PDB file of C-alpha atoms and ligand atoms in Angstrom:
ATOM      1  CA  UNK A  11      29.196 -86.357 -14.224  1.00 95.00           C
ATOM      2  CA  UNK A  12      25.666 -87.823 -14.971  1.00 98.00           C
ATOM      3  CA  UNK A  13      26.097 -90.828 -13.100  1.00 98.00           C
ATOM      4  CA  UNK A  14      28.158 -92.051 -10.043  1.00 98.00           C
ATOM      5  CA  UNK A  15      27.817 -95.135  -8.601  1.00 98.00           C
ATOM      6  CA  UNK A  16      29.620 -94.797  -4.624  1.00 98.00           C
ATOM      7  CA  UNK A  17      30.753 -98.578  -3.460  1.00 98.00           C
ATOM      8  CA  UNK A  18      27.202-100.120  -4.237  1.00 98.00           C
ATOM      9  CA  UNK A  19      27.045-104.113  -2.963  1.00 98.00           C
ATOM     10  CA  UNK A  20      23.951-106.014  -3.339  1.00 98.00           C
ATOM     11  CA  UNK A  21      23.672-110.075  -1.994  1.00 98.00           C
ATOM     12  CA  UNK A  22      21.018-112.685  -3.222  1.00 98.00           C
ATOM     13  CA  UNK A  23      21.034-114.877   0.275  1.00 97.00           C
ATOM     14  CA  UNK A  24      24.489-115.870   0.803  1.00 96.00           C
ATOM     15  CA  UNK A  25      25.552-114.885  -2.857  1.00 98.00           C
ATOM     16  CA  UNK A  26      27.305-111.432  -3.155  1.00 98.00           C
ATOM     17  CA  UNK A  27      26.344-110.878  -6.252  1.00 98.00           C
ATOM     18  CA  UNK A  28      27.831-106.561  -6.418  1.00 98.00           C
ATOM     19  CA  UNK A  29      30.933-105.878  -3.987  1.00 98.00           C
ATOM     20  CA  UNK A  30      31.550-102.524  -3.380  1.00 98.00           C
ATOM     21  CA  UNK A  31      31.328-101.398  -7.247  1.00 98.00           C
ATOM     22  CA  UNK A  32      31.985 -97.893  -7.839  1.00 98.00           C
ATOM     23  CA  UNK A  33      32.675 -96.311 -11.361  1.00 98.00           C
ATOM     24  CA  UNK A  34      31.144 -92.617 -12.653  1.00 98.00           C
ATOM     25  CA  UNK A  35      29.764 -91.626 -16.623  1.00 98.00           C
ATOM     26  CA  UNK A  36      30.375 -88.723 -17.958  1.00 98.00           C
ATOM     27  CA  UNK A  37      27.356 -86.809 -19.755  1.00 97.00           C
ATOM     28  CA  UNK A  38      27.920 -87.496 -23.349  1.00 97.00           C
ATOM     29  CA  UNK A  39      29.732 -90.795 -23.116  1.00 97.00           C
ATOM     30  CA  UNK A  40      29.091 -94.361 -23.829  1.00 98.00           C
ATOM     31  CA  UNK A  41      30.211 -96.554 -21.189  1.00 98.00           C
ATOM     32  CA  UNK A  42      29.889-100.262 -21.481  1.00 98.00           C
ATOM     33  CA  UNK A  43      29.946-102.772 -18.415  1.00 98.00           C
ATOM     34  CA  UNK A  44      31.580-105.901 -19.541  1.00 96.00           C
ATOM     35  CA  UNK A  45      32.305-109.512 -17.838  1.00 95.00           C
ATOM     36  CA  UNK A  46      31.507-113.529 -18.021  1.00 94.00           C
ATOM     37  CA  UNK A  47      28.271-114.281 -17.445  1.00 93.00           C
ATOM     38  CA  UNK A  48      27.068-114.278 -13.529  1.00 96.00           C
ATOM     39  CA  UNK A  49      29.669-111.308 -12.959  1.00 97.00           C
ATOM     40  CA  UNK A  50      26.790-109.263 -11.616  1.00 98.00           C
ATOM     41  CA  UNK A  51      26.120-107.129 -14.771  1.00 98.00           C
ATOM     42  CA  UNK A  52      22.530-107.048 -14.997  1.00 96.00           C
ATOM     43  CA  UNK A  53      22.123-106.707 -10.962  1.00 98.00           C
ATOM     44  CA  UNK A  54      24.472-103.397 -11.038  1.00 98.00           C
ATOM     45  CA  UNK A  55      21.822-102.027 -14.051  1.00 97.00           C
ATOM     46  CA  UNK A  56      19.057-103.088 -11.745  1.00 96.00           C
ATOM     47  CA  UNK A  57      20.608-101.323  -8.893  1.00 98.00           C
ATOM     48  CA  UNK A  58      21.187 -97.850 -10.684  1.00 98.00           C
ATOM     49  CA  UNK A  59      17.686 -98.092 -12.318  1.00 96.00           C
ATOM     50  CA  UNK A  60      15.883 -98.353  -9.058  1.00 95.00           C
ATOM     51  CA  UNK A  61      14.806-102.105  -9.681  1.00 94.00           C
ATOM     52  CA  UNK A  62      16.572-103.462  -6.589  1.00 96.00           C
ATOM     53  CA  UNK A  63      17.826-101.488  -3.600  1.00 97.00           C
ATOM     54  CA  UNK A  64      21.650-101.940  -3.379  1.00 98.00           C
ATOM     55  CA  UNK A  65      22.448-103.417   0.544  1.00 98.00           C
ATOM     56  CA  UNK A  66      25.353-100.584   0.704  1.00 98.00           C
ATOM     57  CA  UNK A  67      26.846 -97.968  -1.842  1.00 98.00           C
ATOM     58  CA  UNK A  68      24.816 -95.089  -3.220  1.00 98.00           C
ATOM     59  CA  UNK A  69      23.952 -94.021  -7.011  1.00 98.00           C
ATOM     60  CA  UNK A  70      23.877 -90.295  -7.430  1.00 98.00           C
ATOM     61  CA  UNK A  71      22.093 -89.459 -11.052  1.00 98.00           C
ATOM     62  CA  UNK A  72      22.590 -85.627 -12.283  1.00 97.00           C
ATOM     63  CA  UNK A  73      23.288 -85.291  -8.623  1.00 96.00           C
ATOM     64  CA  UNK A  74      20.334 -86.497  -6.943  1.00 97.00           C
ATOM     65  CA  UNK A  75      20.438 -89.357  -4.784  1.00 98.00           C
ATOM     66  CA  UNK A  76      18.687 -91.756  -6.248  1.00 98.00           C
ATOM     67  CA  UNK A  77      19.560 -94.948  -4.337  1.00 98.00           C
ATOM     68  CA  UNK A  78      16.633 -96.585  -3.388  1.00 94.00           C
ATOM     69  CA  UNK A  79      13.795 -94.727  -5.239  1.00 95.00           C
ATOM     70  CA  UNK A  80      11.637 -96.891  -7.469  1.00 93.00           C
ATOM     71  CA  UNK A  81      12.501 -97.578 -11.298  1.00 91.00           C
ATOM     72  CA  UNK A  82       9.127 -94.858 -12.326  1.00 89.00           C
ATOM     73  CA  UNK A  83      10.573 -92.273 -10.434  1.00 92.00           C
ATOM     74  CA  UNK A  84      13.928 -92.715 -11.778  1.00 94.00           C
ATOM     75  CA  UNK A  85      12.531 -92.781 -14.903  1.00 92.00           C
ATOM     76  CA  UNK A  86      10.930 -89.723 -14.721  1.00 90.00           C
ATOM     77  CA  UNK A  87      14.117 -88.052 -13.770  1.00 94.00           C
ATOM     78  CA  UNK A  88      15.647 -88.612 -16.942  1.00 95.00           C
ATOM     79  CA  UNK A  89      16.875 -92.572 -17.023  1.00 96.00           C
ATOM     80  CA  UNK A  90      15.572 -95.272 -18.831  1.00 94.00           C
ATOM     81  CA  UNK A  91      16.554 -99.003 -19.333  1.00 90.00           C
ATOM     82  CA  UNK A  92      15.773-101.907 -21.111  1.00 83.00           C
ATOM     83  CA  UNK A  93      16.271-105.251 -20.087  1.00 65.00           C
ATOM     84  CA  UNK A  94      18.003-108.477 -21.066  1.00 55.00           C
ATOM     85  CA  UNK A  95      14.640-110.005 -21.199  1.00 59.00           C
ATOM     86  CA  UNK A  96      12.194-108.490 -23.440  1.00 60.00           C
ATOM     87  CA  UNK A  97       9.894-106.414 -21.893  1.00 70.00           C
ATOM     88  CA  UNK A  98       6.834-105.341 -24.161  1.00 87.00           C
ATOM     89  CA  UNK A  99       3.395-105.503 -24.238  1.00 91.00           C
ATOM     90  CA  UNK A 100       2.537-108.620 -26.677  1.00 93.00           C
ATOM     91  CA  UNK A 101      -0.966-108.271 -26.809  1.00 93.00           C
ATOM     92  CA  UNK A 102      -1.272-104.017 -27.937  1.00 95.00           C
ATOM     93  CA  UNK A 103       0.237-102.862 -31.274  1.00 96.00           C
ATOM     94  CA  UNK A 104       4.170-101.500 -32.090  1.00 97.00           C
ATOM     95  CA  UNK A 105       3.065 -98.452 -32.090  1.00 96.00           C
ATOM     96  CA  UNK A 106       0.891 -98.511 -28.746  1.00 94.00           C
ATOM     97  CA  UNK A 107       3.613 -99.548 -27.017  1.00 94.00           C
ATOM     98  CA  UNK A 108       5.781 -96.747 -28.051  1.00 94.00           C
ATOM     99  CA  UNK A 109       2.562 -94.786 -26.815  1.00 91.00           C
ATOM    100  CA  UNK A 110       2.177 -96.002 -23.312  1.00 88.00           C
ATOM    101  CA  UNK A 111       5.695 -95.008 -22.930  1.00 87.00           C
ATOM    102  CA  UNK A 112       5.793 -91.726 -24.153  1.00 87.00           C
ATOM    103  CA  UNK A 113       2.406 -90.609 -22.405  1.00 82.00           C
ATOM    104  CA  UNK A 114       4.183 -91.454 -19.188  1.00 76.00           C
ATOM    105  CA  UNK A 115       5.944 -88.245 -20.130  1.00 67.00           C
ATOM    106  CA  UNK A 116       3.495 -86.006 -20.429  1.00 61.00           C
ATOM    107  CA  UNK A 117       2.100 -83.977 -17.243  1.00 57.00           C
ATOM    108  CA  UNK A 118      -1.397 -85.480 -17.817  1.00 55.00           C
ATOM    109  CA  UNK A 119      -0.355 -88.641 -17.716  1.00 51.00           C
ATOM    110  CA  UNK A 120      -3.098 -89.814 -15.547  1.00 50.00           C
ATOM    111  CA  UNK A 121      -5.744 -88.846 -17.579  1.00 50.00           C
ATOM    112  CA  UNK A 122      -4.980 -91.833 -20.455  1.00 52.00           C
ATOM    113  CA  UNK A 123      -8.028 -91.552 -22.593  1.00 48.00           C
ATOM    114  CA  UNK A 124      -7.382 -88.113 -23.642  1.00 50.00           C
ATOM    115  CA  UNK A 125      -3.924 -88.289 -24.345  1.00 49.00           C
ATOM    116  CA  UNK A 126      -4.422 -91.577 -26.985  1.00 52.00           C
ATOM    117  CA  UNK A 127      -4.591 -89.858 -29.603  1.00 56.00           C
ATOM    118  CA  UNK A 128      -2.667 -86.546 -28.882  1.00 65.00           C
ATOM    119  CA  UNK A 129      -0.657 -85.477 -31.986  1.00 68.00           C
ATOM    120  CA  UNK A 130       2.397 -84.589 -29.882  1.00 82.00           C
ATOM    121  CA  UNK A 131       2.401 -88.492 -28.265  1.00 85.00           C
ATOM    122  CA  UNK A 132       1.584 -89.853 -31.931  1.00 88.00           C
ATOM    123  CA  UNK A 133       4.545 -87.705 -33.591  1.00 90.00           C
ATOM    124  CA  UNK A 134       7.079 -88.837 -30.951  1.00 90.00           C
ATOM    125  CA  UNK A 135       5.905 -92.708 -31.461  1.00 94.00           C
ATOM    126  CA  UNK A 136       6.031 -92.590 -34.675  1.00 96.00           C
ATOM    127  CA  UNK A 137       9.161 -90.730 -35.189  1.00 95.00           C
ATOM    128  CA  UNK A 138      10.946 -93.416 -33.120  1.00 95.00           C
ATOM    129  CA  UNK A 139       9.541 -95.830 -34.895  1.00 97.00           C
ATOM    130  CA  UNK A 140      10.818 -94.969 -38.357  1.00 97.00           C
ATOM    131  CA  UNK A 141      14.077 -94.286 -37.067  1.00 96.00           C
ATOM    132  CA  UNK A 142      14.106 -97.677 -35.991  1.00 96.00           C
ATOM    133  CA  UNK A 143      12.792 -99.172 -39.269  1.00 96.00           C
ATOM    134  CA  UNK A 144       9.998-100.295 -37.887  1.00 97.00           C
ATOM    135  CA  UNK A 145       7.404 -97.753 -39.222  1.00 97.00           C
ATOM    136  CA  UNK A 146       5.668-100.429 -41.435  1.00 98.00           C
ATOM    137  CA  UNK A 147       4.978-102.742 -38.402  1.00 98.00           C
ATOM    138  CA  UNK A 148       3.024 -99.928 -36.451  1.00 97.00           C
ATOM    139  CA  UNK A 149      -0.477-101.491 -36.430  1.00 97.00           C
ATOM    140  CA  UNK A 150       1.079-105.331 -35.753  1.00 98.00           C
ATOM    141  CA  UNK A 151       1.257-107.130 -32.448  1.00 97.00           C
ATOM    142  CA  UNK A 152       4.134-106.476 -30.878  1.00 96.00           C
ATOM    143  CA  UNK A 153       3.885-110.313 -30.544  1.00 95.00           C
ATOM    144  CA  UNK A 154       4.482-110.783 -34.443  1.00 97.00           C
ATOM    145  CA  UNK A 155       7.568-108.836 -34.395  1.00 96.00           C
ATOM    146  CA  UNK A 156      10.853-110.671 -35.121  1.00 93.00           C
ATOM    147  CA  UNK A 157      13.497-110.969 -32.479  1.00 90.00           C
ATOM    148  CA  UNK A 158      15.558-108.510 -33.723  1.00 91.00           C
ATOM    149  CA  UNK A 159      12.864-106.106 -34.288  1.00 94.00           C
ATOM    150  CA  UNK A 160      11.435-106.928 -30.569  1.00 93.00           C
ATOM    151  CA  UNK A 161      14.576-105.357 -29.884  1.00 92.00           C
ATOM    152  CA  UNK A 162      14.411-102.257 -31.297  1.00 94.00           C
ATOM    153  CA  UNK A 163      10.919-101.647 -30.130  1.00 95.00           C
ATOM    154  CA  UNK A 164      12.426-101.856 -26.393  1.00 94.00           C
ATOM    155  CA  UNK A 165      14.708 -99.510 -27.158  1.00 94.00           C
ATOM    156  CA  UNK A 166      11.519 -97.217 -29.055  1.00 94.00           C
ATOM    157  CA  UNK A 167       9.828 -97.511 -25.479  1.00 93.00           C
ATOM    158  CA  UNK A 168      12.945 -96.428 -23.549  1.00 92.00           C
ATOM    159  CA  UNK A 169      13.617 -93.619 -25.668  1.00 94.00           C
ATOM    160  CA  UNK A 170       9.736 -92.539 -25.468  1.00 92.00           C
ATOM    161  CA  UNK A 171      10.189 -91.356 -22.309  1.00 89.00           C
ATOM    162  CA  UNK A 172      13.064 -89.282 -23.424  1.00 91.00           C
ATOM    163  CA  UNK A 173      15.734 -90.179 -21.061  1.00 94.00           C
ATOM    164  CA  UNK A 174      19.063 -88.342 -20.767  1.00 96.00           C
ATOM    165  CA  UNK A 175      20.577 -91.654 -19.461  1.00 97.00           C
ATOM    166  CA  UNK A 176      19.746 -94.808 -21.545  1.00 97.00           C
ATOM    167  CA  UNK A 177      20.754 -98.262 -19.854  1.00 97.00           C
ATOM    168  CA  UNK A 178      20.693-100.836 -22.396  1.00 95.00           C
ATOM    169  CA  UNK A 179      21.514-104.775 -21.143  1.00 94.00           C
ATOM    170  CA  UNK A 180      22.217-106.668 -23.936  1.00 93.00           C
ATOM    171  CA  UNK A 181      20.154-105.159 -26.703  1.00 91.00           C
ATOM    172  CA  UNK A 182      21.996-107.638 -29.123  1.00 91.00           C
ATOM    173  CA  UNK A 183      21.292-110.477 -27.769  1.00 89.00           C
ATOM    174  CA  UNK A 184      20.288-113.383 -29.859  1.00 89.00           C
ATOM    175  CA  UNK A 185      21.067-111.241 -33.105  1.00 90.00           C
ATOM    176  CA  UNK A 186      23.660-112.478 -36.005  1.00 90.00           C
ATOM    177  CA  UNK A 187      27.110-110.964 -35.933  1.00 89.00           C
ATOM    178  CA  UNK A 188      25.568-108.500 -38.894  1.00 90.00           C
ATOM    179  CA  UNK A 189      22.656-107.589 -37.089  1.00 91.00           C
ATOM    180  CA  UNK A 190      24.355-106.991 -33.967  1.00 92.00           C
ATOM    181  CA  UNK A 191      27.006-104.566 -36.535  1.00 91.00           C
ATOM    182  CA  UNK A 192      23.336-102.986 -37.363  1.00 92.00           C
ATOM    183  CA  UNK A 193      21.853-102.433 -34.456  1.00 93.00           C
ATOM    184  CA  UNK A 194      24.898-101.189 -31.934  1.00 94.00           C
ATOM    185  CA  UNK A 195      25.622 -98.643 -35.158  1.00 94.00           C
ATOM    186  CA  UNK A 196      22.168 -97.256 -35.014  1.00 95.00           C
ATOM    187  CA  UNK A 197      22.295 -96.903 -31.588  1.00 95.00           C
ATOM    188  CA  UNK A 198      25.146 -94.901 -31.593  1.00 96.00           C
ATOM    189  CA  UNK A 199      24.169 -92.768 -34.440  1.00 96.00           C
ATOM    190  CA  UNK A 200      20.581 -92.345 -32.364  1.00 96.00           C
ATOM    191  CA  UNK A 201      22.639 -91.609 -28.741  1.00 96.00           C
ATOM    192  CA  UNK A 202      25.422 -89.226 -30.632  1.00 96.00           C
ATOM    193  CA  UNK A 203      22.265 -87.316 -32.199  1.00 95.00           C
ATOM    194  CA  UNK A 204      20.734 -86.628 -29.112  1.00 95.00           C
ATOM    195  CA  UNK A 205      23.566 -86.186 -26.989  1.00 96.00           C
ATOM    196  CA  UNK A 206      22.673 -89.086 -24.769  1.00 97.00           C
ATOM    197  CA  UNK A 207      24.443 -90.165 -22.439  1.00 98.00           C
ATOM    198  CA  UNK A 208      24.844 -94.614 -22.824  1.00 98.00           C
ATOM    199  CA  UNK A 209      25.300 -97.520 -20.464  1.00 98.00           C
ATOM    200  CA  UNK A 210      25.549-100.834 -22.292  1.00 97.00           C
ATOM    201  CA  UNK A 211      26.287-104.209 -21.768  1.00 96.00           C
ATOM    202  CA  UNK A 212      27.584-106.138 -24.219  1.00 92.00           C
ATOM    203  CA  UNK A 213      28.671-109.124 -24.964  1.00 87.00           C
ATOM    204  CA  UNK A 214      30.293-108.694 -28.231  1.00 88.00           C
ATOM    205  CA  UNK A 215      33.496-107.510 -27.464  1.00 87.00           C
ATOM    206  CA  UNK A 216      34.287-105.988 -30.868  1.00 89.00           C
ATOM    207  CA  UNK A 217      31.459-103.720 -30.466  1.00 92.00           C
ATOM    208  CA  UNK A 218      32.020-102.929 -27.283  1.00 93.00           C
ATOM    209  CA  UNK A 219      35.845-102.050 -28.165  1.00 93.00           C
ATOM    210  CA  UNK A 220      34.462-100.370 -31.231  1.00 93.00           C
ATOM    211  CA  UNK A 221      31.790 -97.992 -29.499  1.00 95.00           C
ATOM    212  CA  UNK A 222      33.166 -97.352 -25.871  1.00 97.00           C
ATOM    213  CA  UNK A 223      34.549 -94.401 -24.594  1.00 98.00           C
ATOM    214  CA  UNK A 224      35.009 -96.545 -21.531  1.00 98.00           C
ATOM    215  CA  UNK A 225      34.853 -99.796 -20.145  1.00 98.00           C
ATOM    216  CA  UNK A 226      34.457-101.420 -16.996  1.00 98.00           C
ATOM    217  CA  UNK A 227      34.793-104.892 -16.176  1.00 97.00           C
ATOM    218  CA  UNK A 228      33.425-107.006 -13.787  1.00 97.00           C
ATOM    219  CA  UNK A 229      34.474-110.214 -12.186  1.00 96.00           C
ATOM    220  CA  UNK A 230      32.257-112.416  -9.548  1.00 96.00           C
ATOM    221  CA  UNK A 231      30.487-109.124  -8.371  1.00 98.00           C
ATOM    222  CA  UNK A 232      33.732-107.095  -7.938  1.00 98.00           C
ATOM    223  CA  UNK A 233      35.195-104.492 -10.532  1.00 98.00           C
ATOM    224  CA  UNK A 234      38.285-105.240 -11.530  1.00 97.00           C
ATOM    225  CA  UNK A 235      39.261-102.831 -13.935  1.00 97.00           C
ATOM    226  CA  UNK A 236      38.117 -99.787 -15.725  1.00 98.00           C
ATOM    227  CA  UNK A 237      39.503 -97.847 -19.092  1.00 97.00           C
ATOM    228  CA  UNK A 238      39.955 -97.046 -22.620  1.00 97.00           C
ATOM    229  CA  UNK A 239      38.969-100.222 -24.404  1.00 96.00           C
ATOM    230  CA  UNK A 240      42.685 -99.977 -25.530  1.00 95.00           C
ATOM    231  CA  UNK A 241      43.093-100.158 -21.875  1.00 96.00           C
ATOM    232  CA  UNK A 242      40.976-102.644 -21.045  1.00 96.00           C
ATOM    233  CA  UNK A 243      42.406-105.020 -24.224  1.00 93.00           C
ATOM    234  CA  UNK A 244      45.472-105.705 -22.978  1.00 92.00           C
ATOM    235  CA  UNK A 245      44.812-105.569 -19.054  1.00 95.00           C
ATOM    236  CA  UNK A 246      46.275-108.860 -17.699  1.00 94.00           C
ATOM    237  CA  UNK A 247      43.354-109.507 -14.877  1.00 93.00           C
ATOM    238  CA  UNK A 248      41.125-109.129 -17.478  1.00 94.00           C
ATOM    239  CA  UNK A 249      42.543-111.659 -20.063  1.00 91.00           C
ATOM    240  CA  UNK A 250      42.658-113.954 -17.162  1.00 91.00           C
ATOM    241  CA  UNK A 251      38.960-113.507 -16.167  1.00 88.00           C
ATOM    242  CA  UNK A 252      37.743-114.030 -19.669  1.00 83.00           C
ATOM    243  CA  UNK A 253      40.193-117.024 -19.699  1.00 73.00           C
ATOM    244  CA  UNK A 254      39.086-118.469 -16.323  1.00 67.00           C
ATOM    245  CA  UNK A 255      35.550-118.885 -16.499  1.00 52.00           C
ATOM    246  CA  UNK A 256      32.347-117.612 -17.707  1.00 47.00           C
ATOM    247  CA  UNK A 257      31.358-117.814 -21.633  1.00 49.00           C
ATOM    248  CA  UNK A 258      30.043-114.397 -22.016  1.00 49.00           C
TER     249      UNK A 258
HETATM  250  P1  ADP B 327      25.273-111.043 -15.407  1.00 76.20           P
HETATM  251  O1  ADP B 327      24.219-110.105 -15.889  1.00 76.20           O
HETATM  252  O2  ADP B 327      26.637-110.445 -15.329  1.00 76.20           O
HETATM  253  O3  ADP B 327      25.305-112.327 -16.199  1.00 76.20           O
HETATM  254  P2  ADP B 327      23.624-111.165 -13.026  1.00 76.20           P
HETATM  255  O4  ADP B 327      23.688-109.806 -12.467  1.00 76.20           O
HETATM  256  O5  ADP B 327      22.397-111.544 -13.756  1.00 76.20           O
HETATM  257  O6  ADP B 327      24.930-111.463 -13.901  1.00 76.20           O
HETATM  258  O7  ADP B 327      23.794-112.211 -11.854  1.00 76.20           O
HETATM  259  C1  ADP B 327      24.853-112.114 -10.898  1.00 76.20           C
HETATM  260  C2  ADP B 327      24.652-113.209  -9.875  1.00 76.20           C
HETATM  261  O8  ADP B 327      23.511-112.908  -9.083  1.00 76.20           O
HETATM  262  C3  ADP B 327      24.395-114.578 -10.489  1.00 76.20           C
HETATM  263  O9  ADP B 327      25.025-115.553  -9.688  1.00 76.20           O
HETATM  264  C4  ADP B 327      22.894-114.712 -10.425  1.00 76.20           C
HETATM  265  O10 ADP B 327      22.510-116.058 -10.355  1.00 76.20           O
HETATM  266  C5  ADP B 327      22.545-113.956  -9.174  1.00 76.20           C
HETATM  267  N1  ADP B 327      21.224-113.304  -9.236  1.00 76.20           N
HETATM  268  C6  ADP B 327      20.836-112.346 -10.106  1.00 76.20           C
HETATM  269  N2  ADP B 327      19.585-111.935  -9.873  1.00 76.20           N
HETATM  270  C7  ADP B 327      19.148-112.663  -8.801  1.00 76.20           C
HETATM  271  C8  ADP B 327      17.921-112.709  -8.064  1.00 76.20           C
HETATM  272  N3  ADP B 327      16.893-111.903  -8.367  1.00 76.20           N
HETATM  273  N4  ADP B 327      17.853-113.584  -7.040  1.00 76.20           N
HETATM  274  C9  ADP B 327      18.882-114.384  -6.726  1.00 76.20           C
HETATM  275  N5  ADP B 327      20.065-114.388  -7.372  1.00 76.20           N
HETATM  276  C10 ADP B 327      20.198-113.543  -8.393  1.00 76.20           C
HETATM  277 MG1   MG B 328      22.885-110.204 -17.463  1.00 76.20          MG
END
């Protein structure tokens, strides 16, 4: 078990936006989190990546308890996320970016200047980058990227700081149905290669069916199921929350 989350709630105000959610990830698998939009999706990935402090529950990751620390020290303990809004540094280069994440890695990370131009750094950057086709747009803005290829340089700097656990929230988002075919392949093939361990949300539910080895579902901040996507497919409350409301 790499990850258990233990009845975690979390309330905006008078909103309950996570009630009681509990679900645990094996190492190796891909689990995707899955439900209309304002279910609470993103605020469960902020929970377990130390971005907000859940209000009850606890998240245990490679069995420490990590409820509560902040997002760099859960980072450095092996998890990494992205988030549904891009999160980059428009002004530096691709391949800087990539950088500044994997430096954060290193022992010496303090010491910045030194490290820039470290062959070890460089090599892991630019590794990442040409698995993620972008190896010609090293030297651009990250600003100049494409969507779609703003996407894959998150992922570059979440994998930089070579998590065990990668939490990806929507990393299709805004891409064609082909693209999004593209990308969630890539990913796989990149998370199966490593033997990573993945937590996605996703919208598109043929992906998600097609790359799970689990799915859970959530409803106005409560789970209400959890299984196979076979499972999950045919589960009546789940037909009826996809029916009921949201359009995610
Ligand atoms: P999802 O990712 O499933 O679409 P979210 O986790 O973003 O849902 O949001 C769940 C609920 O919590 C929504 O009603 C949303 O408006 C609310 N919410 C999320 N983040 C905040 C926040 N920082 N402050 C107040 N309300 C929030
Ligand atoms: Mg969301």
């Amino acid at each position: 078990m790499i990850l258990e989350v233990d009845a975690v709630s979390k309330r905006f105000g008078a909103l309950t936006a996570l009630n009681r959610v509990g679900f645990a990830v094996d190492e190796g698998q891909i689990f995707s989190v899955i439900g209309p939009n304002g279910a609470g999706k993103s605020t469960l990935f902020n929970v377990v990546s130390g971005l907000f402090a859940p209000d009850a529950g606890r998240v245990r990751f490679r069995g420490v308890d990590i409820t509560g620390l902040p997002p760099e020290r859960v980072n450095r303990l092996g998890l990494a996320k992205t988030f549904q809004i891009t999160n980059i540094f428009p002004e530096i280069s691709v391949l800087d970016n990539v950088r500044v994440a994997a430096q954060s890695r290193t022992p010496e990370s303090g010491r910045l200047a030194s490290l820039w131009r470290r062959p070890d750094v460089d090599g892991v950057a630019c590794a990442l980058l040409e698995t993620f086709g972008l190896g010609a747009r090293r030297d651009a803005h990250a600003r100049d990227l494409s969507h779609g290829e703003q996407r894959y340089l998150e992922i570059c700097v979440a994998l930089a700081t070579d998590p065990r656990l990668l939490l990806l929230d929507e990393p299709t988002a805004g891409m064609t149905p082909g693209e999004t075919r593209d990308a969630t392949a890539l990913v796989r093939k990149v998370v199966l290669e490593r033997g990573l361990t993945l937590l996605l949300i996703e919208h598109d539910m043929s992906v998600v069916m097609g790359i799970s080895d689990r799915v859970a579902v959530l409803h106005f901040g409560e789970k209400i199921a959890e299984g196979t996507p076979e499972a999950i497919r045919s589960d009546p409350r789940v037909i009826e929350a996809y029916l009921g409301g949201g359009d995610d």
